[in-house]
Amino acid sequence: QNFNMIALASKLATHELLEFRRISAYVYRCNKKWSHSIDLSKNDRMWKDCIDTANESSDAEIIENLLRFFCETSEKECFCAALYTCFPHVRPDVALELGWLNGYQHFIMPFLIQNTRQTFDRLQALEDRTKPPKEEDNQDQIAGTYSTLGGFSNGMLMIEDSGGMGGMMPPQQPGMQGGLDMSGFAPAGGMPQPGMMPNGGMPNPGMMPNGMGNPGMMPHGGM
């Protein structure tokens, strides 16, 4: 931070000792001057430094140029090593093209095998994630949906006496809404209607079937 690193790298680039020139390439690499670093390593035939710098750059164009350079210089082993090291950044069509044009089919085969396996794994994961659910799983899901509708049994709402609604009464049976049950029968388990006998609707004592008179009164107006 206290000196100009690029100026230092440019001075060391022409140094007579190899290790100082490697330091220059490394300084360029640390400052993301990828092309300068790779050119210095090419001049010194430091192929591993070239490959490591190209991989660190993650630049597909720089990596492809390095692969073409290895093909032009007939560095088959370096070409194969670059494919292995820079695998995530190399396009399969470029590797296949260079291998076919230069007769490097055997050197690109490991790359193609690994790429095919990676493609297969991705497609398999995509199919597993997008395939429709099984019929059994679908039925279980529907049953689970209905089971979450708690409080329903045979289509009727069940309210507990100690529930949070303050002891709500169950709905009254028909005929218990404050009016007279016209059928003449008391609801099951309930009290008879006013003026009606529990035995099927007989009138109260003293009441004639025609609705006349109180007890002790004659049907024709009394004595």
mmCIF file of N, CA, C and O in Angstrom, residues 13-71:
data_model
loop_
_atom_site.group_PDB
_atom_site.id
_atom_site.type_symbol
_atom_site.label_atom_id
_atom_site.label_comp_id
_atom_site.label_asym_id
_atom_site.label_seq_id
_atom_site.Cartn_x
_atom_site.Cartn_y
_atom_site.Cartn_z
ATOM 1 N N ALA A 13 9.778 -7.285 -14.488
ATOM 2 C CA ALA A 13 9.445 -8.086 -15.670
ATOM 3 C C ALA A 13 10.664 -8.335 -16.553
ATOM 4 O O ALA A 13 10.720 -9.345 -17.267
ATOM 5 N N THR A 14 11.631 -7.449 -16.518
ATOM 6 C CA THR A 14 12.840 -7.595 -17.362
ATOM 7 C C THR A 14 14.060 -8.002 -16.535
ATOM 8 O O THR A 14 15.199 -7.881 -17.025
ATOM 9 N N HIS A 15 13.819 -8.486 -15.335
ATOM 10 C CA HIS A 15 14.942 -8.879 -14.499
ATOM 11 C C HIS A 15 15.586 -10.125 -15.067
ATOM 12 O O HIS A 15 14.947 -10.957 -15.711
ATOM 13 N N GLU A 16 16.887 -10.245 -14.809
ATOM 14 C CA GLU A 16 17.625 -11.354 -15.386
ATOM 15 C C GLU A 16 17.346 -12.685 -14.693
ATOM 16 O O GLU A 16 17.561 -13.750 -15.288
ATOM 17 N N LEU A 17 16.900 -12.655 -13.469
ATOM 18 C CA LEU A 17 16.615 -13.885 -12.738
ATOM 19 C C LEU A 17 15.160 -14.307 -12.931
ATOM 20 O O LEU A 17 14.248 -13.480 -12.916
ATOM 21 N N LEU A 18 14.960 -15.611 -13.111
ATOM 22 C CA LEU A 18 13.624 -16.150 -13.381
ATOM 23 C C LEU A 18 12.663 -15.900 -12.223
ATOM 24 O O LEU A 18 11.502 -15.512 -12.439
ATOM 25 N N GLU A 19 13.102 -16.092 -11.014
ATOM 26 C CA GLU A 19 12.215 -15.956 -9.863
ATOM 27 C C GLU A 19 11.715 -14.520 -9.704
ATOM 28 O O GLU A 19 10.577 -14.298 -9.279
ATOM 29 N N PHE A 20 12.528 -13.548 -10.058
ATOM 30 C CA PHE A 20 12.070 -12.165 -10.000
ATOM 31 C C PHE A 20 11.016 -11.902 -11.073
ATOM 32 O O PHE A 20 10.067 -11.142 -10.838
ATOM 33 N N ARG A 21 11.187 -12.523 -12.204
ATOM 34 C CA ARG A 21 10.170 -12.370 -13.255
ATOM 35 C C ARG A 21 8.867 -13.064 -12.836
ATOM 36 O O ARG A 21 7.782 -12.586 -13.160
ATOM 37 N N ARG A 22 8.973 -14.164 -12.121
ATOM 38 C CA ARG A 22 7.774 -14.812 -11.595
ATOM 39 C C ARG A 22 7.086 -13.932 -10.546
ATOM 40 O O ARG A 22 5.843 -13.909 -10.465
ATOM 41 N N ILE A 23 7.910 -13.234 -9.749
ATOM 42 C CA ILE A 23 7.315 -12.289 -8.797
ATOM 43 C C ILE A 23 6.556 -11.198 -9.543
ATOM 44 O O ILE A 23 5.455 -10.789 -9.136
ATOM 45 N N SER A 24 7.119 -10.729 -10.641
ATOM 46 C CA SER A 24 6.420 -9.727 -11.443
ATOM 47 C C SER A 24 5.075 -10.261 -11.961
ATOM 48 O O SER A 24 4.048 -9.570 -11.891
ATOM 49 N N ALA A 25 5.079 -11.491 -12.463
ATOM 50 C CA ALA A 25 3.827 -12.095 -12.941
ATOM 51 C C ALA A 25 2.835 -12.258 -11.798
ATOM 52 O O ALA A 25 1.619 -12.047 -11.976
ATOM 53 N N TYR A 26 3.338 -12.598 -10.626
ATOM 54 C CA TYR A 26 2.450 -12.774 -9.479
ATOM 55 C C TYR A 26 1.842 -11.439 -9.046
ATOM 56 O O TYR A 26 0.653 -11.373 -8.663
ATOM 57 N N VAL A 27 2.636 -10.372 -9.082
ATOM 58 C CA VAL A 27 2.113 -9.048 -8.715
ATOM 59 C C VAL A 27 1.033 -8.618 -9.695
ATOM 60 O O VAL A 27 -0.016 -8.080 -9.304
ATOM 61 N N TYR A 28 1.266 -8.856 -10.981
ATOM 62 C CA TYR A 28 0.216 -8.565 -11.963
ATOM 63 C C TYR A 28 -1.059 -9.380 -11.680
ATOM 64 O O TYR A 28 -2.181 -8.877 -11.803
ATOM 65 N N ARG A 29 -0.853 -10.599 -11.316
ATOM 66 C CA ARG A 29 -1.988 -11.475 -11.024
ATOM 67 C C ARG A 29 -2.775 -10.983 -9.811
ATOM 68 O O ARG A 29 -4.024 -10.998 -9.818
ATOM 69 N N CYS A 30 -2.066 -10.536 -8.766
ATOM 70 C CA CYS A 30 -2.748 -10.025 -7.576
ATOM 71 C C CYS A 30 -3.532 -8.759 -7.870
ATOM 72 O O CYS A 30 -4.531 -8.467 -7.199
ATOM 73 N N ASN A 31 -3.107 -8.004 -8.851
ATOM 74 C CA ASN A 31 -3.799 -6.774 -9.236
ATOM 75 C C ASN A 31 -4.761 -6.987 -10.409
ATOM 76 O O ASN A 31 -5.209 -6.020 -11.019
ATOM 77 N N LYS A 32 -5.035 -8.248 -10.708
ATOM 78 C CA LYS A 32 -6.019 -8.631 -11.736
ATOM 79 C C LYS A 32 -5.622 -8.156 -13.134
ATOM 80 O O LYS A 32 -6.482 -7.887 -13.969
ATOM 81 N N LYS A 33 -4.332 -8.108 -13.347
ATOM 82 C CA LYS A 33 -3.816 -7.845 -14.696
ATOM 83 C C LYS A 33 -3.509 -9.204 -15.331
ATOM 84 O O LYS A 33 -2.358 -9.612 -15.495
ATOM 85 N N TRP A 34 -4.580 -9.896 -15.704
ATOM 86 C CA TRP A 34 -4.451 -11.288 -16.108
ATOM 87 C C TRP A 34 -3.604 -11.457 -17.355
ATOM 88 O O TRP A 34 -2.730 -12.341 -17.416
ATOM 89 N N SER A 35 -3.836 -10.634 -18.353
ATOM 90 C CA SER A 35 -3.120 -10.787 -19.625
ATOM 91 C C SER A 35 -1.623 -10.557 -19.449
ATOM 92 O O SER A 35 -0.801 -11.303 -20.002
ATOM 93 N N HIS A 36 -1.234 -9.530 -18.667
ATOM 94 C CA HIS A 36 0.187 -9.266 -18.428
ATOM 95 C C HIS A 36 0.843 -10.435 -17.700
ATOM 96 O O HIS A 36 1.966 -10.841 -18.035
ATOM 97 N N SER A 37 0.157 -10.975 -16.711
ATOM 98 C CA SER A 37 0.721 -12.082 -15.948
ATOM 99 C C SER A 37 0.900 -13.321 -16.824
ATOM 100 O O SER A 37 1.958 -13.985 -16.769
ATOM 101 N N ILE A 38 -0.099 -13.633 -17.646
ATOM 102 C CA ILE A 38 -0.009 -14.828 -18.494
ATOM 103 C C ILE A 38 1.069 -14.662 -19.555
ATOM 104 O O ILE A 38 1.816 -15.618 -19.873
ATOM 105 N N ASP A 39 1.230 -13.459 -20.091
ATOM 106 C CA ASP A 39 2.268 -13.232 -21.123
ATOM 107 C C ASP A 39 3.664 -13.433 -20.539
ATOM 108 O O ASP A 39 4.541 -14.034 -21.192
ATOM 109 N N LEU A 40 3.875 -12.946 -19.298
ATOM 110 C CA LEU A 40 5.187 -13.152 -18.668
ATOM 111 C C LEU A 40 5.444 -14.631 -18.419
ATOM 112 O O LEU A 40 6.567 -15.125 -18.643
ATOM 113 N N SER A 41 4.423 -15.364 -17.980
ATOM 114 C CA SER A 41 4.603 -16.798 -17.721
ATOM 115 C C SER A 41 4.811 -17.563 -19.026
ATOM 116 O O SER A 41 5.569 -18.549 -19.053
ATOM 117 N N LYS A 42 4.184 -17.143 -20.111
ATOM 118 C CA LYS A 42 4.406 -17.793 -21.411
ATOM 119 C C LYS A 42 5.851 -17.616 -21.875
ATOM 120 O O LYS A 42 6.476 -18.571 -22.387
ATOM 121 N N ASN A 43 6.391 -16.417 -21.679
ATOM 122 C CA ASN A 43 7.763 -16.163 -22.123
ATOM 123 C C ASN A 43 8.759 -17.032 -21.367
ATOM 124 O O ASN A 43 9.790 -17.451 -21.939
ATOM 125 N N ASP A 44 8.439 -17.342 -20.111
ATOM 126 C CA ASP A 44 9.339 -18.184 -19.309
ATOM 127 C C ASP A 44 8.917 -19.644 -19.326
ATOM 128 O O ASP A 44 9.511 -20.454 -18.595
ATOM 129 N N ARG A 45 7.902 -19.985 -20.112
ATOM 130 C CA ARG A 45 7.402 -21.345 -20.226
ATOM 131 C C ARG A 45 6.979 -21.923 -18.869
ATOM 132 O O ARG A 45 7.159 -23.095 -18.586
ATOM 133 N N MET A 46 6.400 -21.049 -18.095
ATOM 134 C CA MET A 46 5.862 -21.463 -16.803
ATOM 135 C C MET A 46 4.377 -21.779 -17.006
ATOM 136 O O MET A 46 3.485 -20.976 -16.719
ATOM 137 N N TRP A 47 4.128 -22.991 -17.524
ATOM 138 C CA TRP A 47 2.772 -23.347 -17.940
ATOM 139 C C TRP A 47 1.798 -23.441 -16.761
ATOM 140 O O TRP A 47 0.637 -23.051 -16.880
ATOM 141 N N LYS A 48 2.262 -23.940 -15.667
ATOM 142 C CA LYS A 48 1.375 -24.049 -14.505
ATOM 143 C C LYS A 48 0.928 -22.672 -14.024
ATOM 144 O O LYS A 48 -0.248 -22.479 -13.645
ATOM 145 N N ASP A 49 1.830 -21.708 -14.036
ATOM 146 C CA ASP A 49 1.440 -20.351 -13.645
ATOM 147 C C ASP A 49 0.405 -19.784 -14.613
ATOM 148 O O ASP A 49 -0.530 -19.086 -14.195
ATOM 149 N N CYS A 50 0.585 -20.102 -15.883
ATOM 150 C CA CYS A 50 -0.398 -19.633 -16.878
ATOM 151 C C CYS A 50 -1.783 -20.211 -16.588
ATOM 152 O O CYS A 50 -2.795 -19.489 -16.616
ATOM 153 N N ILE A 51 -1.827 -21.504 -16.335
ATOM 154 C CA ILE A 51 -3.117 -22.174 -16.109
ATOM 155 C C ILE A 51 -3.771 -21.663 -14.826
ATOM 156 O O ILE A 51 -4.982 -21.387 -14.794
ATOM 157 N N ASP A 52 -2.978 -21.514 -13.755
ATOM 158 C CA ASP A 52 -3.545 -21.037 -12.489
ATOM 159 C C ASP A 52 -4.067 -19.605 -12.611
ATOM 160 O O ASP A 52 -5.123 -19.269 -12.056
ATOM 161 N N THR A 53 -3.351 -18.776 -13.332
ATOM 162 C CA THR A 53 -3.804 -17.388 -13.517
ATOM 163 C C THR A 53 -5.082 -17.334 -14.340
ATOM 164 O O THR A 53 -6.015 -16.579 -14.017
ATOM 165 N N ALA A 54 -5.137 -18.135 -15.416
ATOM 166 C CA ALA A 54 -6.343 -18.153 -16.243
ATOM 167 C C ALA A 54 -7.543 -18.663 -15.457
ATOM 168 O O ALA A 54 -8.659 -18.131 -15.575
ATOM 169 N N ASN A 55 -7.353 -19.679 -14.616
ATOM 170 C CA ASN A 55 -8.450 -20.215 -13.811
ATOM 171 C C ASN A 55 -8.918 -19.197 -12.774
ATOM 172 O O ASN A 55 -10.132 -19.052 -12.539
ATOM 173 N N GLU A 56 -7.983 -18.476 -12.176
ATOM 174 C CA GLU A 56 -8.357 -17.471 -11.186
ATOM 175 C C GLU A 56 -9.118 -16.308 -11.820
ATOM 176 O O GLU A 56 -9.976 -15.692 -11.176
ATOM 177 N N SER A 57 -8.837 -16.014 -13.066
ATOM 178 C CA SER A 57 -9.535 -14.920 -13.741
ATOM 179 C C SER A 57 -11.008 -15.237 -13.990
ATOM 180 O O SER A 57 -11.838 -14.324 -14.072
ATOM 181 N N SER A 58 -11.343 -16.523 -14.158
ATOM 182 C CA SER A 58 -12.723 -16.962 -14.455
ATOM 183 C C SER A 58 -13.254 -16.319 -15.728
ATOM 184 O O SER A 58 -14.478 -16.199 -15.907
ATOM 185 N N ASP A 59 -12.356 -15.940 -16.596
ATOM 186 C CA ASP A 59 -12.724 -15.296 -17.861
ATOM 187 C C ASP A 59 -12.655 -16.347 -18.971
ATOM 188 O O ASP A 59 -11.583 -16.888 -19.266
ATOM 189 N N ALA A 60 -13.812 -16.632 -19.589
ATOM 190 C CA ALA A 60 -13.848 -17.678 -20.611
ATOM 191 C C ALA A 60 -12.983 -17.322 -21.815
ATOM 192 O O ALA A 60 -12.347 -18.206 -22.414
ATOM 193 N N GLU A 61 -12.933 -16.057 -22.157
ATOM 194 C CA GLU A 61 -12.130 -15.658 -23.329
ATOM 195 C C GLU A 61 -10.650 -15.878 -23.071
ATOM 196 O O GLU A 61 -9.919 -16.380 -23.952
ATOM 197 N N ILE A 62 -10.166 -15.494 -21.890
ATOM 198 C CA ILE A 62 -8.745 -15.687 -21.570
ATOM 199 C C ILE A 62 -8.407 -17.172 -21.551
ATOM 200 O O ILE A 62 -7.347 -17.599 -22.061
ATOM 201 N N ILE A 63 -9.288 -17.995 -21.001
ATOM 202 C CA ILE A 63 -9.031 -19.433 -20.932
ATOM 203 C C ILE A 63 -9.020 -20.043 -22.334
ATOM 204 O O ILE A 63 -8.157 -20.880 -22.645
ATOM 205 N N GLU A 64 -9.939 -19.645 -23.191
ATOM 206 C CA GLU A 64 -9.971 -20.187 -24.549
ATOM 207 C C GLU A 64 -8.727 -19.779 -25.342
ATOM 208 O O GLU A 64 -8.186 -20.595 -26.109
ATOM 209 N N ASN A 65 -8.261 -18.558 -25.146
ATOM 210 C CA ASN A 65 -7.026 -18.134 -25.821
ATOM 211 C C ASN A 65 -5.840 -18.963 -25.347
ATOM 212 O O ASN A 65 -4.950 -19.315 -26.151
ATOM 213 N N LEU A 66 -5.808 -19.287 -24.056
ATOM 214 C CA LEU A 66 -4.714 -20.122 -23.550
ATOM 215 C C LEU A 66 -4.803 -21.533 -24.120
ATOM 216 O O LEU A 66 -3.761 -22.137 -24.479
ATOM 217 N N LEU A 67 -6.006 -22.078 -24.239
ATOM 218 C CA LEU A 67 -6.162 -23.403 -24.841
ATOM 219 C C LEU A 67 -5.696 -23.402 -26.301
ATOM 220 O O LEU A 67 -5.019 -24.349 -26.748
ATOM 221 N N ARG A 68 -6.026 -22.380 -27.035
ATOM 222 C CA ARG A 68 -5.585 -22.291 -28.439
ATOM 223 C C ARG A 68 -4.065 -22.150 -28.520
ATOM 224 O O ARG A 68 -3.426 -22.682 -29.440
ATOM 225 N N PHE A 69 -3.481 -21.431 -27.557
ATOM 226 C CA PHE A 69 -2.026 -21.306 -27.525
ATOM 227 C C PHE A 69 -1.367 -22.662 -27.321
ATOM 228 O O PHE A 69 -0.357 -22.992 -27.971
ATOM 229 N N PHE A 70 -1.929 -23.475 -26.412
ATOM 230 C CA PHE A 70 -1.364 -24.803 -26.177
ATOM 231 C C PHE A 70 -1.510 -25.686 -27.414
ATOM 232 O O PHE A 70 -0.648 -26.529 -27.685
ATOM 233 N N CYS A 71 -2.590 -25.510 -28.161
ATOM 234 C CA CYS A 71 -2.758 -26.292 -29.385
ATOM 235 C C CYS A 71 -1.737 -25.858 -30.450
ATOM 236 O O CYS A 71 -1.183 -26.698 -31.175
#
